[in-house]
Structure formats: C-alpha cells, structure tokens
Short mmCIF file of C-alpha atoms in Angstrom, two decimals:
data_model
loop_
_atom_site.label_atom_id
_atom_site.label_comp_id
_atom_site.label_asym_id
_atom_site.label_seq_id
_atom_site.Cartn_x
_atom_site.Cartn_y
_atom_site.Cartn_z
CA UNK R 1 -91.71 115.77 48.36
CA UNK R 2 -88.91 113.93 46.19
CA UNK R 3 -87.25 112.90 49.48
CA UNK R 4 -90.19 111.22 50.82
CA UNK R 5 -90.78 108.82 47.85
CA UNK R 6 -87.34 107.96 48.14
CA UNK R 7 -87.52 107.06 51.50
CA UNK R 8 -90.59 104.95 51.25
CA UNK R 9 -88.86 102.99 48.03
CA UNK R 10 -86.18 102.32 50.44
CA UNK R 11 -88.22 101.20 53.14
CA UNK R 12 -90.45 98.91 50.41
CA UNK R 13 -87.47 97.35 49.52
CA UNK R 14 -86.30 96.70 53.18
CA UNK R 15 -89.54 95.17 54.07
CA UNK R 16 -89.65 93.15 51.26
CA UNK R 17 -86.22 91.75 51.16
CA UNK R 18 -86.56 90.65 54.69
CA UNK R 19 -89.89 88.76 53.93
CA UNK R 20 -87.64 87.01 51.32
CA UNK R 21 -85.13 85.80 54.42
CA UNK R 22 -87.32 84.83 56.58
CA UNK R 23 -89.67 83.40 53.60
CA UNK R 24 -85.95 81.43 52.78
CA UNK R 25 -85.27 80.58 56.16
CA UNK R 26 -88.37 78.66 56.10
CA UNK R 27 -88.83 77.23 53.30
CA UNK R 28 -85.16 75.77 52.19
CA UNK R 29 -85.04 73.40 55.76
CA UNK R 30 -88.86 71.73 54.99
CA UNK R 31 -87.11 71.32 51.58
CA UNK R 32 -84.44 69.29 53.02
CA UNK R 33 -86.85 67.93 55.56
CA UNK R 34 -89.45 67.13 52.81
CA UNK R 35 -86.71 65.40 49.95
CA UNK R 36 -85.42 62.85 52.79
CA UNK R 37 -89.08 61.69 53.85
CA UNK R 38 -89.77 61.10 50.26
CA UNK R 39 -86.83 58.96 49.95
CA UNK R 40 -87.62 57.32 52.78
CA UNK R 41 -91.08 56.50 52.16
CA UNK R 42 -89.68 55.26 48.26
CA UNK R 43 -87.28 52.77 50.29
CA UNK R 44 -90.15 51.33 52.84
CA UNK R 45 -92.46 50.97 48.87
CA UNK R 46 -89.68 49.12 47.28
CA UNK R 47 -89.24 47.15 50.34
CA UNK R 48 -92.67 46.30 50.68
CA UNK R 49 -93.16 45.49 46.43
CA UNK R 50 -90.07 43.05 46.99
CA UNK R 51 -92.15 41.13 49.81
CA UNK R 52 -95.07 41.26 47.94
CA UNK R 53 -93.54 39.42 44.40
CA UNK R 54 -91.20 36.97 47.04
CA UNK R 55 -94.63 35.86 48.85
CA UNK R 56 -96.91 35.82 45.48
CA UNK R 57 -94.42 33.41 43.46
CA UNK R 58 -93.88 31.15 46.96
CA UNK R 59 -97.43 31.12 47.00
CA UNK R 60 -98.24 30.17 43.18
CA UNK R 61 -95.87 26.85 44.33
CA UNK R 62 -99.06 24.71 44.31
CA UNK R 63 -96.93 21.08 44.62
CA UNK R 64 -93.53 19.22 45.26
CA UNK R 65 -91.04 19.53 42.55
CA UNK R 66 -92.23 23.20 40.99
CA UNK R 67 -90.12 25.43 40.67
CA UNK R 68 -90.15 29.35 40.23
CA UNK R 69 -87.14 32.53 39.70
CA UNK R 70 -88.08 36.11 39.71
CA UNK R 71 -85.32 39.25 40.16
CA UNK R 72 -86.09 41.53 42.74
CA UNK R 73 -84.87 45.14 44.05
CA UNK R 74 -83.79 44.86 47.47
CA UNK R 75 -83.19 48.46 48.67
CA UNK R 76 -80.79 49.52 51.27
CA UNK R 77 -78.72 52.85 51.54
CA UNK R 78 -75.25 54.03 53.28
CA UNK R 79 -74.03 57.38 52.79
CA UNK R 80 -70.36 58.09 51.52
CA UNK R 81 -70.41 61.11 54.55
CA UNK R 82 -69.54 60.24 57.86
CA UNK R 83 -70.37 61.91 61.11
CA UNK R 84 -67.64 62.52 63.83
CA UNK R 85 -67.94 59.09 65.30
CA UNK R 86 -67.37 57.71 62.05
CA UNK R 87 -70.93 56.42 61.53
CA UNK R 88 -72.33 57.13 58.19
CA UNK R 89 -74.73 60.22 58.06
CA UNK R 90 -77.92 58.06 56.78
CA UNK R 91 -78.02 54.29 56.48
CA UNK R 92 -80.71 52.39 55.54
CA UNK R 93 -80.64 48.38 55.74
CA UNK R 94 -83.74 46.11 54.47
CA UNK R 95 -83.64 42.28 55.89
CA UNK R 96 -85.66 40.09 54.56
CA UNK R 97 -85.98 36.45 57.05
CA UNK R 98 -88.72 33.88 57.21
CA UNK R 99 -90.11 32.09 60.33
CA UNK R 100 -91.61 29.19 58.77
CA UNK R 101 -94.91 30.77 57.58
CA UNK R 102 -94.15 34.17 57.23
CA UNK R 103 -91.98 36.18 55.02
CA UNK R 104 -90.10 38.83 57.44
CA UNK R 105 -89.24 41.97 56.33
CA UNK R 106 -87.92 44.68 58.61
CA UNK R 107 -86.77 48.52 57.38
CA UNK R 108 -83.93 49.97 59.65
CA UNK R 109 -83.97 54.23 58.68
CA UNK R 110 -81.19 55.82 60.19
CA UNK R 111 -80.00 59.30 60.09
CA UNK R 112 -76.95 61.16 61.97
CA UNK R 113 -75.93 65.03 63.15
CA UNK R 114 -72.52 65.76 62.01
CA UNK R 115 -71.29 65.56 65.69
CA UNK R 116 -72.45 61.75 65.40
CA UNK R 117 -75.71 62.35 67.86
CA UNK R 118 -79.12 60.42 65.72
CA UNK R 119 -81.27 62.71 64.15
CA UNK R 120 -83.83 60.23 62.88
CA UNK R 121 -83.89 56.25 63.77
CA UNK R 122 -87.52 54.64 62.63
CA UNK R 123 -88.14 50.94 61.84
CA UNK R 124 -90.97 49.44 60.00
CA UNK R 125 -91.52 45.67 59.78
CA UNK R 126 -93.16 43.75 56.90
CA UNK R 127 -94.97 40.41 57.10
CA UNK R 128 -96.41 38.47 54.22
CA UNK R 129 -98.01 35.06 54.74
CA UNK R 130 -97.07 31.90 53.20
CA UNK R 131 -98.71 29.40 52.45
CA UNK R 132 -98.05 26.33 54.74
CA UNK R 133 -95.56 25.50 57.25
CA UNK R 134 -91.89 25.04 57.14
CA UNK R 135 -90.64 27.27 54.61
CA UNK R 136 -87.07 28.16 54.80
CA UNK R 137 -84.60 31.03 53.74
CA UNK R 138 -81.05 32.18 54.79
CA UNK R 139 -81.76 36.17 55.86
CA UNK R 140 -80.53 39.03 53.50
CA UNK R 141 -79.20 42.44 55.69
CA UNK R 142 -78.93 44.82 52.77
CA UNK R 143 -77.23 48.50 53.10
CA UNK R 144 -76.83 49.19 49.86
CA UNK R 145 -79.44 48.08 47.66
CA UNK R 146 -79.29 45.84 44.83
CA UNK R 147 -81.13 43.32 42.57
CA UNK R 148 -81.54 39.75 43.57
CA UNK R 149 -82.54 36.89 42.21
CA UNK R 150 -84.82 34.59 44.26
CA UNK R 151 -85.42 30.50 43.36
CA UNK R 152 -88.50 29.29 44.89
CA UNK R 153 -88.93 25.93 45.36
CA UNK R 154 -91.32 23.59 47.75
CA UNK R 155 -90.90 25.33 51.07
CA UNK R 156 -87.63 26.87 49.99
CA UNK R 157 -86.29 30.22 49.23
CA UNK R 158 -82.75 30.35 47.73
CA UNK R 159 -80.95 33.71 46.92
CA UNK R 160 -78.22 35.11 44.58
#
C-alpha cells in the first residue's frame, strides 16, 4: 500500500509539471507578442496626439501676421540589434508632410527575424484638415523619436 501512494505522488507531480511547460510554452511567446503590440499601438497614439496639437494651433491662426509655437513628441524607434542583413530588428519612422490642406502623417512599423526575413511591416496614415489652402511645411522622417518644436504662422509650418 506505501508503494502505491508513492507512485501516484510521482505521477501527480509529472502531470503537473508538464502542465507548467506547456502552460510556459504558451504563455511567455503571447507575452512577447502582447508587449510589442502595446508599444506599437503607444507609437501610432503619440503619433496621432502630435497631429492633433500641429492641426489645432494651425487652425486657431484666425489672420495674417499671428503667430503660434507649441513642443511636440514626434515618435520614431530603431533598435540597437541588427538582423543578419544588417537591418535593424524593429524600426519605426513617423513623417509628418502637408499637401496644402492637409496635415500628413504616415506610421512605418517594422519588425525583422534574426536571419533578416520581416516578421511584421504595417503602415498607418494620419490626416488632419487645415483650414484653407496653401499651407506649407518641409517633411520630418523620424526613427528615433524626439521633441520638436513647431512655429505656426499664416499658412506656414516651420520646425526645429
């Protein structure tokens, strides 16, 4: 009788340590999977807060002559990793462009394998009226994500 509970401990033990590996197995690559999406859906929201305060404060320009600066988080990412072909593991890169009336905003998500093939590539594109016509801006390709600051004048959109 002493033999048998032993062997049923035993077998307890087995069953439940490999419901822990496969429970592991599982679990630990949705981690992985689950902590990049986040990240990626943070970058797309501070993209899409940056085009929101750039359009707002060109829009509050009601005449010729007025004048307004805000500071704005552009984000962008590159890893420090690189994959076999010498591309970076994940790169993300946030432009920001206007064609006159809109403000242009386009999200560029990029992730790589180690042997260099793509793992994930997704774009998402941005547009914010303006009001009027003409409006101009030189483009911004960020990869690295940083704070700018943004003058706003009649029809104009200046960057440092």
């Amino acid at each position: 009788m002493k033999g048998s509970r032993g062997q049923i401990t035993i077998e307890a033990i087995l069953i439940f340590g490999l419901f822990i590996l496969i429970f592991i197995g599982v679990s630990v690559p949705l981690a992985f999977k689950a902590r990049d999406m986040a990240s990626d859906t943070g970058i797309v929201a501070d993209a899409r807060y940056a085009a929101e305060e750039i359009a707002s404060t060109a829009n509050s320009i009601a005449v010729p002559g007025e004048k307004r600066t805000i500071r704005v988080y552009v984000p962008g990412f590159t890893s420090k990793g690189v994959a076999q072909n010498g591309q970076p593991m994940a790169k993300t890169v946030t432009s920001i462009s206007t064609n006159g009336t809109h403000l242009l905003v386009g999200i560029s998500i990029n992730r790589y394998r180690q042997d260099g093939t793509v793992k994930l590539a997704e774009n998402h594109n941005l547009t914010r009226k303006l009001y009027g016509q003409g409006w101009t801006m030189a483009s911004i390709s960020e990869s690295n994500g940083r704070w700018y600051s943004f003058t706003i004048y009649w029809r104009n959109i200046t960057w440092s």
